[in-house]
Amino acid sequence: MSNIRYGVVGTGYFGAALARALARLPGAQVTLVYDPDNAARLAAEVGARQAASVEELCASADVDAVVVASPNFTHPEPVIAAARNGKHVFCEKPIALSYADCSRMVEAARKAGVLFMAGHVMNFMDGVRRAKSLIAEGVVGDILFCRAVRNGWEAPQAQVTWKKKRELSGGHLYHHIHELDLVQFLMGPAQRVTMAGGNVAHDGPAFGDEDDMLLITLEFGNKRFAAIEYGSAFRWPEHHVLIEGSKGAIRIDLQEVGVELRAPGRRETFLLHRTPEEDADRTAIYRNSTTDGAIMYGNPSIEPPLWLRGIIEHEFTYFHGLMQGKKPLPEFAALTDGTAAMAAIATADALSLSLAEDRKVSVSEITGRHV
Ligand SMILES: NC(=O)c1ccc[n+]([C@@H]2O[C@H](COP(=O)([O-])OP(=O)(O)OC[C@H]3O[C@@H](n4cnc5c(N)ncnc54)[C@H](O)[C@@H]3O)[C@@H](O)[C@H]2O)c1
């Protein structure tokens, strides 16, 4: 297996975790990092050099693949620079804050013939993979409906970070795009969508300007629907994905963590993460309330929780395997052919338009503008 050299753009809380995960993989080396503020410590820790710019990192002969984990609004520049320099690239979610930017990024990778992987990490949870394979076996029949809920309460923050500013993060929907991605992974791209909501409980200088309550409907055609709730204006926290099929149902609980299948003659529960300890670790986070509606604040010296390190390890083992020449798995094809990234951002844009114009929107209104 060949040695792969990685450059990491953005080494804050999550980029540092990704760099550490990469550095632990056999045959992987983090050679260069770029971050305007936080690079020095992480660079010393993983034995990397600091680049002075995104361009220097992407053009470096010491980098085979680029990992982008900078703030959401900064993703297009390094992805396109990596592609232009013929480097494979992994990009954190949300890939972009508009379908136009997302298209430019996917197109740049296609044109350059490099792999572009979307960091939609929920797809690497063991329980999600098992749910998908039960669905593929026909155990729950045709999927008629999904409901995803990711609700919590945001307390005033000592500092209002980019994660709470709509222009920089995209707002709650883009920042927490995981559930929208998963539902479309299961049901295909949505056709017509609505979103209602607003900032109902977080006005004032201690908060950003994002909407804290978002109520979404998705229509897939052929009488199939989904409903998603997102927000940080909910005193009763909930985080789950319910998959209703014509024969049975699966409920993925991300709070009282675990997965349950109910189908004729079959009732099973299984783990969401790799071990009972990882599932319990995640439940403890909700009980101790170190999150607000599941948003994570951290810095490069804070390691993500056990369960999150587990899925990062799965995700980067997969990405690194591809870099070493392993064949892509059909299960994850949408993550590396641009489909998942484009579908998530197209639908998010259509939802934003629905909220702004107070009407039902066809996703083709978004995708049609850029074909
Ligand atoms: N997949 C997940 O579950 C998950 C979890 C957390 C974060 N993320 C994603 O990872 C990314 C980073 O989030 P975070 O929690 O590490 O945020 P963070 O604020 O802790 O870190 C961001 C880092 O980027 C640096 N930075 C700012 N502008 C930059 C630029 N132009 N180029 C390079 N670096 C720049 C900052 O100095 C900071 O060190 C975001 O896209 C976020 O959505 C994903």
Short mmCIF file of C-alpha atoms and ligand atoms in Angstrom, two decimals:
data_model
loop_
_atom_site.label_atom_id
_atom_site.label_comp_id
_atom_site.label_asym_id
_atom_site.label_seq_id
_atom_site.Cartn_x
_atom_site.Cartn_y
_atom_site.Cartn_z
CA MET A 1 0.00 0.00 0.00
CA SER A 2 1.39 3.40 -0.95
CA ASN A 3 2.02 6.19 1.50
CA ILE A 4 -0.43 9.08 1.11
CA ARG A 5 0.49 12.60 2.15
CA TYR A 6 -2.34 14.84 3.32
CA GLY A 7 -2.72 18.60 3.60
CA VAL A 8 -5.35 19.83 6.06
CA VAL A 9 -7.03 23.23 5.60
CA GLY A 10 -8.55 24.48 8.85
CA THR A 11 -7.21 22.93 12.04
CA GLY A 12 -9.73 24.13 14.61
CA TYR A 13 -11.81 21.73 16.67
CA PHE A 14 -12.77 19.39 13.86
CA GLY A 15 -9.85 19.79 11.46
CA ALA A 16 -7.49 18.93 14.31
CA ALA A 17 -9.53 15.80 15.04
CA LEU A 18 -9.45 14.80 11.35
CA ALA A 19 -5.69 15.42 11.15
CA ARG A 20 -5.10 13.28 14.25
CA ALA A 21 -7.31 10.52 12.84
CA LEU A 22 -5.36 10.58 9.57
CA ALA A 23 -2.00 10.61 11.34
CA ARG A 24 -3.00 7.41 13.17
CA LEU A 25 -3.78 5.48 9.95
CA PRO A 26 -1.08 3.20 8.55
CA GLY A 27 0.34 4.64 5.33
CA ALA A 28 -1.01 8.14 6.01
CA GLN A 29 1.01 11.22 6.81
CA VAL A 30 -0.14 14.79 7.44
CA THR A 31 2.57 16.82 5.78
CA LEU A 32 1.10 20.33 5.57
CA VAL A 33 -1.55 22.30 7.43
CA TYR A 34 -3.03 25.74 6.81
CA ASP A 35 -5.01 27.73 9.36
CA PRO A 36 -4.67 31.49 9.86
CA ASP A 37 -4.83 31.15 13.67
CA ASN A 38 -4.57 27.63 14.98
CA ALA A 39 -2.02 25.70 12.93
CA ALA A 40 1.13 25.75 15.05
CA ARG A 41 0.19 23.36 17.83
CA LEU A 42 -1.45 20.79 15.61
CA ALA A 43 1.42 20.96 13.11
CA ALA A 44 3.90 20.17 15.89
CA GLU A 45 1.69 17.37 17.20
CA VAL A 46 1.36 15.53 13.87
CA GLY A 47 4.78 16.46 12.50
CA ALA A 48 3.48 18.66 9.68
CA ARG A 49 4.76 21.91 8.21
CA GLN A 50 2.62 25.05 8.25
CA ALA A 51 1.67 26.46 4.86
CA ALA A 52 1.34 30.21 4.49
CA SER A 53 -1.74 30.00 2.28
CA VAL A 54 -4.36 27.66 0.85
CA GLU A 55 -2.66 27.96 -2.53
CA GLU A 56 0.75 26.93 -1.14
CA LEU A 57 -0.77 23.88 0.54
CA CYS A 58 -2.74 22.80 -2.53
CA ALA A 59 0.17 23.30 -4.92
CA SER A 60 2.73 21.56 -2.71
CA ALA A 61 4.51 18.53 -4.12
CA ASP A 62 4.36 17.11 -0.57
CA VAL A 63 0.56 16.83 -0.67
CA ASP A 64 -1.35 14.05 -2.47
CA ALA A 65 -4.80 14.85 -1.06
CA VAL A 66 -6.41 17.80 0.67
CA VAL A 67 -8.83 17.72 3.63
CA VAL A 68 -10.97 20.84 4.06
CA ALA A 69 -12.27 21.56 7.58
CA SER A 70 -12.34 25.35 7.66
CA PRO A 71 -15.53 27.35 8.46
CA ASN A 72 -18.46 26.56 6.18
CA PHE A 73 -18.33 29.73 4.08
CA THR A 74 -14.66 29.15 3.18
CA HIS A 75 -15.02 25.66 1.62
CA PRO A 76 -15.13 26.52 -2.12
CA GLU A 77 -11.69 28.14 -2.37
CA PRO A 78 -9.56 25.23 -1.08
CA VAL A 79 -11.67 22.56 -2.84
CA ILE A 80 -11.31 24.31 -6.20
CA ALA A 81 -7.61 25.05 -5.59
CA ALA A 82 -7.01 21.38 -4.70
CA ALA A 83 -8.77 20.23 -7.89
CA ARG A 84 -6.88 22.77 -10.00
CA ASN A 85 -3.64 21.33 -8.63
CA GLY A 86 -4.74 17.78 -9.41
CA LYS A 87 -5.24 16.81 -5.74
CA HIS A 88 -8.01 14.59 -4.43
CA VAL A 89 -10.11 16.35 -1.86
CA PHE A 90 -12.31 15.62 1.15
CA CYS A 91 -14.59 18.44 2.28
CA GLU A 92 -16.48 18.81 5.54
CA LYS A 93 -20.20 19.43 5.56
CA PRO A 94 -21.96 21.56 4.54
CA ILE A 95 -20.07 21.41 1.25
CA ALA A 96 -21.17 24.91 0.31
CA LEU A 97 -23.73 27.55 1.21
CA SER A 98 -25.29 27.66 -2.26
CA TYR A 99 -26.01 25.26 -5.08
CA ALA A 100 -24.02 27.51 -7.44
CA ASP A 101 -20.89 27.13 -5.30
CA CYS A 102 -21.46 23.41 -4.78
CA SER A 103 -21.77 22.92 -8.57
CA ARG A 104 -18.53 24.84 -9.15
CA MET A 105 -16.74 22.60 -6.65
CA VAL A 106 -18.08 19.30 -8.00
CA GLU A 107 -17.42 20.45 -11.56
CA ALA A 108 -13.84 21.49 -10.73
CA ALA A 109 -13.15 18.01 -9.35
CA ARG A 110 -14.80 16.30 -12.33
CA LYS A 111 -12.84 18.40 -14.81
CA ALA A 112 -9.57 17.69 -13.02
CA GLY A 113 -10.38 13.97 -12.72
CA VAL A 114 -9.84 14.00 -8.96
CA LEU A 115 -11.97 12.40 -6.28
CA PHE A 116 -14.15 14.76 -4.26
CA MET A 117 -15.60 13.22 -1.10
CA ALA A 118 -18.39 14.89 0.89
CA GLY A 119 -17.90 14.63 4.64
CA HIS A 120 -21.42 13.43 5.45
CA VAL A 121 -20.24 11.38 8.39
CA MET A 122 -23.62 9.98 9.52
CA ASN A 123 -23.33 7.50 6.67
CA PHE A 124 -20.43 5.87 8.53
CA MET A 125 -22.39 5.06 11.68
CA ASP A 126 -22.62 1.28 12.00
CA GLY A 127 -26.33 1.47 12.88
CA VAL A 128 -27.12 3.66 9.87
CA ARG A 129 -25.27 1.22 7.59
CA ARG A 130 -27.20 -1.69 9.08
CA ALA A 131 -30.51 0.18 8.66
CA LYS A 132 -29.65 0.82 5.00
CA SER A 133 -28.80 -2.81 4.39
CA LEU A 134 -32.06 -3.98 6.05
CA ILE A 135 -33.92 -1.56 3.76
CA ALA A 136 -32.00 -2.90 0.73
CA GLU A 137 -33.01 -6.46 1.73
CA GLY A 138 -36.66 -5.32 1.67
CA VAL A 139 -37.23 -5.96 5.39
CA VAL A 140 -39.35 -2.80 5.87
CA GLY A 141 -40.77 -2.70 2.33
CA ASP A 142 -40.91 0.57 0.39
CA ILE A 143 -40.07 3.69 2.34
CA LEU A 144 -43.17 5.84 2.54
CA PHE A 145 -42.15 8.44 5.09
CA CYS A 146 -39.20 9.63 7.17
CA ARG A 147 -39.23 11.97 10.11
CA ALA A 148 -35.99 13.46 11.36
CA VAL A 149 -35.82 15.67 14.43
CA ARG A 150 -32.76 17.48 15.72
CA ASN A 151 -33.98 19.84 18.40
CA GLY A 152 -32.38 21.34 21.47
CA TRP A 153 -31.97 24.56 23.39
CA GLU A 154 -29.21 27.12 22.91
CA ALA A 155 -28.07 28.98 26.01
CA PRO A 156 -26.29 32.35 25.62
CA GLN A 157 -22.70 31.79 24.47
CA ALA A 158 -19.69 33.61 25.91
CA GLN A 159 -18.78 34.47 22.35
CA VAL A 160 -20.98 34.38 19.26
CA THR A 161 -18.90 32.30 16.84
CA TRP A 162 -19.16 31.92 13.06
CA LYS A 163 -21.31 28.82 13.72
CA LYS A 164 -24.18 31.08 14.76
CA LYS A 165 -23.91 33.62 11.96
CA ARG A 166 -26.04 32.78 8.98
CA GLU A 167 -23.73 34.34 6.41
CA LEU A 168 -20.79 32.27 7.66
CA SER A 169 -22.42 28.96 8.63
CA GLY A 170 -25.47 28.96 6.36
CA GLY A 171 -27.66 28.79 9.47
CA HIS A 172 -29.07 25.81 11.29
CA LEU A 173 -30.18 23.88 8.20
CA TYR A 174 -26.86 24.02 6.35
CA HIS A 175 -24.76 23.56 9.48
CA HIS A 176 -26.73 20.45 10.50
CA ILE A 177 -27.29 19.13 7.00
CA HIS A 178 -26.68 15.52 8.16
CA GLU A 179 -30.37 14.60 8.52
CA LEU A 180 -31.36 16.18 5.21
CA ASP A 181 -28.58 14.18 3.56
CA LEU A 182 -29.58 10.94 5.27
CA VAL A 183 -33.27 11.26 4.39
CA GLN A 184 -32.38 11.88 0.73
CA PHE A 185 -29.86 9.01 0.82
CA LEU A 186 -32.78 6.78 1.85
CA MET A 187 -35.56 8.25 -0.32
CA GLY A 188 -33.76 9.87 -3.26
CA PRO A 189 -33.76 13.59 -4.07
CA ALA A 190 -36.81 15.54 -2.89
CA GLN A 191 -38.97 17.10 -5.60
CA ARG A 192 -41.08 19.72 -3.80
CA VAL A 193 -40.38 21.27 -0.43
CA THR A 194 -41.62 23.72 2.16
CA MET A 195 -39.97 25.32 5.15
CA ALA A 196 -41.57 27.45 7.85
CA GLY A 197 -39.83 28.90 10.86
CA GLY A 198 -37.74 31.76 12.06
CA ASN A 199 -35.76 33.03 14.99
CA VAL A 200 -38.34 32.63 17.73
CA ALA A 201 -36.32 32.72 20.95
CA HIS A 202 -32.77 33.95 20.36
CA ASP A 203 -32.76 37.66 19.64
CA GLY A 204 -30.08 39.90 21.08
CA PRO A 205 -26.30 40.31 21.32
CA ALA A 206 -25.69 36.98 23.09
CA PHE A 207 -26.89 35.15 19.99
CA GLY A 208 -26.22 34.99 16.28
CA ASP A 209 -28.78 35.70 13.59
CA GLU A 210 -29.72 32.20 12.51
CA ASP A 211 -33.25 30.81 12.62
CA ASP A 212 -33.71 28.66 15.70
CA MET A 213 -36.88 26.83 14.60
CA LEU A 214 -37.19 25.21 11.16
CA LEU A 215 -40.11 22.99 10.13
CA ILE A 216 -39.55 21.20 6.83
CA THR A 217 -41.66 19.05 4.52
CA LEU A 218 -40.23 17.11 1.59
CA GLU A 219 -42.27 15.47 -1.20
CA PHE A 220 -40.60 12.76 -3.28
CA GLY A 221 -43.40 11.98 -5.73
CA ASN A 222 -45.24 8.69 -5.83
CA LYS A 223 -46.94 9.57 -2.51
CA ARG A 224 -43.76 9.51 -0.42
CA PHE A 225 -42.99 12.23 2.11
CA ALA A 226 -40.60 13.34 4.85
CA ALA A 227 -40.75 15.86 7.66
CA ILE A 228 -37.68 17.33 9.36
CA GLU A 229 -37.43 19.63 12.37
CA TYR A 230 -34.28 21.52 13.25
CA GLY A 231 -33.68 24.05 15.93
CA SER A 232 -32.20 25.37 19.12
CA ALA A 233 -35.47 26.81 20.47
CA PHE A 234 -36.69 23.54 21.96
CA ARG A 235 -36.47 23.01 25.72
CA TRP A 236 -37.27 19.32 25.24
CA PRO A 237 -34.31 17.93 23.29
CA GLU A 238 -35.00 15.30 20.64
CA HIS A 239 -32.70 13.74 18.07
CA HIS A 240 -33.89 10.84 15.97
CA VAL A 241 -34.66 9.59 12.47
CA LEU A 242 -37.77 7.47 11.95
CA ILE A 243 -38.06 5.46 8.75
CA GLU A 244 -41.58 4.24 7.98
CA GLY A 245 -41.83 1.51 5.35
CA SER A 246 -44.82 -0.26 3.80
CA LYS A 247 -43.99 -3.42 5.82
CA GLY A 248 -42.08 -2.21 8.85
CA ALA A 249 -40.18 0.67 10.41
CA ILE A 250 -36.75 1.54 11.74
CA ARG A 251 -36.05 4.18 14.37
CA ILE A 252 -32.54 5.56 14.74
CA ASP A 253 -32.30 7.25 18.12
CA LEU A 254 -29.32 9.58 18.37
CA GLN A 255 -30.12 10.64 21.90
CA GLU A 256 -31.18 7.57 23.91
CA VAL A 257 -28.76 6.01 21.50
CA GLY A 258 -29.62 2.86 19.58
CA VAL A 259 -31.55 1.58 16.57
CA GLU A 260 -34.79 -0.43 16.57
CA LEU A 261 -36.34 -2.46 13.78
CA ARG A 262 -40.03 -3.40 13.83
CA ALA A 263 -41.13 -5.64 10.98
CA PRO A 264 -43.51 -8.60 10.68
CA GLY A 265 -42.09 -11.42 12.81
CA ARG A 266 -38.97 -9.41 13.52
CA ARG A 267 -38.15 -6.99 16.33
CA GLU A 268 -34.51 -6.15 16.84
CA THR A 269 -32.45 -3.50 18.51
CA PHE A 270 -28.87 -2.81 17.55
CA LEU A 271 -26.10 -0.36 18.29
CA LEU A 272 -25.78 2.95 16.49
CA HIS A 273 -22.03 3.18 17.06
CA ARG A 274 -19.32 0.54 17.32
CA THR A 275 -19.66 -0.46 20.96
CA PRO A 276 -22.10 -0.10 23.87
CA GLU A 277 -19.56 2.33 25.37
CA GLU A 278 -19.73 4.59 22.31
CA ASP A 279 -23.55 4.58 22.34
CA ALA A 280 -23.60 5.32 26.09
CA ASP A 281 -21.02 8.08 25.61
CA ARG A 282 -23.31 9.81 23.14
CA THR A 283 -26.36 9.52 25.39
CA ALA A 284 -24.34 11.01 28.26
CA ILE A 285 -23.61 14.10 26.17
CA TYR A 286 -27.31 14.86 25.86
CA ARG A 287 -27.91 14.16 29.55
CA ASN A 288 -25.05 16.46 30.57
CA SER A 289 -26.15 19.03 28.01
CA THR A 290 -22.75 20.02 26.63
CA THR A 291 -24.46 20.69 23.31
CA ASP A 292 -27.14 23.10 22.17
CA GLY A 293 -29.35 21.28 19.74
CA ALA A 294 -26.32 19.10 18.96
CA ILE A 295 -23.98 21.88 17.86
CA MET A 296 -20.39 21.31 18.89
CA TYR A 297 -18.09 24.02 20.15
CA GLY A 298 -14.47 23.13 20.65
CA ASN A 299 -10.93 24.06 19.88
CA PRO A 300 -7.91 22.17 18.58
CA SER A 301 -6.97 20.97 22.06
CA ILE A 302 -10.35 19.34 22.68
CA GLU A 303 -10.78 15.80 21.32
CA PRO A 304 -14.27 14.98 20.01
CA PRO A 305 -16.29 12.51 22.07
CA LEU A 306 -15.62 8.78 21.81
CA TRP A 307 -18.52 8.02 19.43
CA LEU A 308 -17.52 10.83 17.06
CA ARG A 309 -13.91 9.67 16.99
CA GLY A 310 -15.29 6.24 16.03
CA ILE A 311 -17.17 7.47 12.97
CA ILE A 312 -14.32 9.76 11.94
CA GLU A 313 -12.06 6.69 12.03
CA HIS A 314 -14.50 4.77 9.79
CA GLU A 315 -14.87 7.72 7.41
CA PHE A 316 -11.15 8.36 7.06
CA THR A 317 -10.26 4.69 6.82
CA TYR A 318 -12.59 4.66 3.82
CA PHE A 319 -11.23 7.87 2.26
CA HIS A 320 -7.63 6.78 2.84
CA GLY A 321 -8.42 3.39 1.32
CA LEU A 322 -9.68 5.12 -1.83
CA MET A 323 -6.51 7.20 -1.91
CA GLN A 324 -4.49 3.97 -1.74
CA GLY A 325 -6.38 2.56 -4.71
CA LYS A 326 -9.14 0.53 -3.04
CA LYS A 327 -12.39 0.21 -5.00
CA PRO A 328 -15.27 2.49 -3.91
CA LEU A 329 -18.22 0.72 -2.28
CA PRO A 330 -21.59 1.18 -4.05
CA GLU A 331 -23.06 2.08 -0.64
CA PHE A 332 -20.93 5.24 -0.50
CA ALA A 333 -20.87 6.09 -4.22
CA ALA A 334 -23.08 9.18 -3.77
CA LEU A 335 -20.50 10.61 -1.35
CA THR A 336 -17.75 10.58 -3.97
CA ASP A 337 -19.57 11.24 -7.25
CA GLY A 338 -21.01 14.62 -6.22
CA THR A 339 -24.59 13.35 -5.93
CA ALA A 340 -24.99 13.61 -2.16
CA ALA A 341 -23.34 17.03 -1.98
CA MET A 342 -25.45 18.46 -4.82
CA ALA A 343 -28.72 16.93 -3.57
CA ALA A 344 -28.22 18.22 -0.02
CA ILE A 345 -27.35 21.77 -1.05
CA ALA A 346 -30.00 21.94 -3.82
CA THR A 347 -32.72 20.97 -1.36
CA ALA A 348 -31.36 23.28 1.33
CA ASP A 349 -31.45 26.16 -1.17
CA ALA A 350 -35.01 25.24 -2.20
CA LEU A 351 -36.02 25.18 1.48
CA SER A 352 -34.44 28.59 2.05
CA LEU A 353 -36.38 29.95 -0.93
CA SER A 354 -39.58 28.46 0.43
CA LEU A 355 -39.07 30.22 3.76
CA ALA A 356 -38.10 33.51 2.13
CA GLU A 357 -41.03 33.55 -0.30
CA ASP A 358 -43.55 31.72 1.88
CA ARG A 359 -44.44 29.09 -0.76
CA LYS A 360 -43.89 25.50 -1.84
CA VAL A 361 -40.77 25.24 -4.03
CA SER A 362 -39.75 22.65 -6.64
CA VAL A 363 -36.10 21.69 -6.19
CA SER A 364 -35.81 21.92 -10.00
CA GLU A 365 -36.17 25.71 -9.57
CA ILE A 366 -32.70 25.55 -7.99
CA THR A 367 -31.07 22.84 -10.07
CA GLY A 368 -32.59 24.14 -13.34
CA ARG A 369 -30.84 27.49 -12.91
CA HIS A 370 -27.42 25.91 -13.10
CA VAL A 371 -27.66 23.13 -15.69
N1 LIG B 1 -19.01 16.19 10.44
C1 LIG B 1 -19.25 16.67 11.65
O1 LIG B 1 -19.90 16.07 12.47
C2 LIG B 1 -18.64 18.00 12.01
C3 LIG B 1 -18.48 18.37 13.35
C4 LIG B 1 -17.90 19.61 13.64
C5 LIG B 1 -17.51 20.44 12.59
N2 LIG B 1 -17.69 20.05 11.30
C6 LIG B 1 -17.31 20.94 10.19
O2 LIG B 1 -15.91 21.16 10.23
C7 LIG B 1 -15.63 22.49 9.82
C8 LIG B 1 -14.83 23.20 10.92
O3 LIG B 1 -15.61 23.23 12.12
P1 LIG B 1 -14.89 23.37 13.55
O4 LIG B 1 -15.85 22.85 14.54
O5 LIG B 1 -13.53 22.81 13.50
O6 LIG B 1 -14.79 24.98 13.68
P2 LIG B 1 -13.69 25.80 14.49
O7 LIG B 1 -14.19 27.19 14.56
O8 LIG B 1 -13.33 25.09 15.77
O9 LIG B 1 -12.40 25.73 13.56
C9 LIG B 1 -12.32 26.39 12.32
C10 LIG B 1 -10.84 26.67 12.05
O10 LIG B 1 -10.72 27.20 10.73
C11 LIG B 1 -9.78 28.28 10.77
N3 LIG B 1 -10.03 29.15 9.63
C12 LIG B 1 -10.76 30.30 9.55
N4 LIG B 1 -10.77 30.75 8.28
C13 LIG B 1 -10.01 29.88 7.54
C14 LIG B 1 -9.65 29.82 6.17
N5 LIG B 1 -10.08 30.72 5.30
N6 LIG B 1 -8.88 28.78 5.79
C15 LIG B 1 -8.47 27.84 6.66
N7 LIG B 1 -8.78 27.84 7.97
C16 LIG B 1 -9.56 28.85 8.40
C17 LIG B 1 -9.98 28.93 12.13
O11 LIG B 1 -8.82 29.66 12.52
C18 LIG B 1 -10.24 27.73 13.01
O12 LIG B 1 -9.04 27.21 13.56
C19 LIG B 1 -16.97 23.15 9.52
O13 LIG B 1 -17.25 23.07 8.14
C20 LIG B 1 -17.95 22.31 10.30
O14 LIG B 1 -19.25 22.31 9.74
C21 LIG B 1 -18.22 18.85 11.00
#
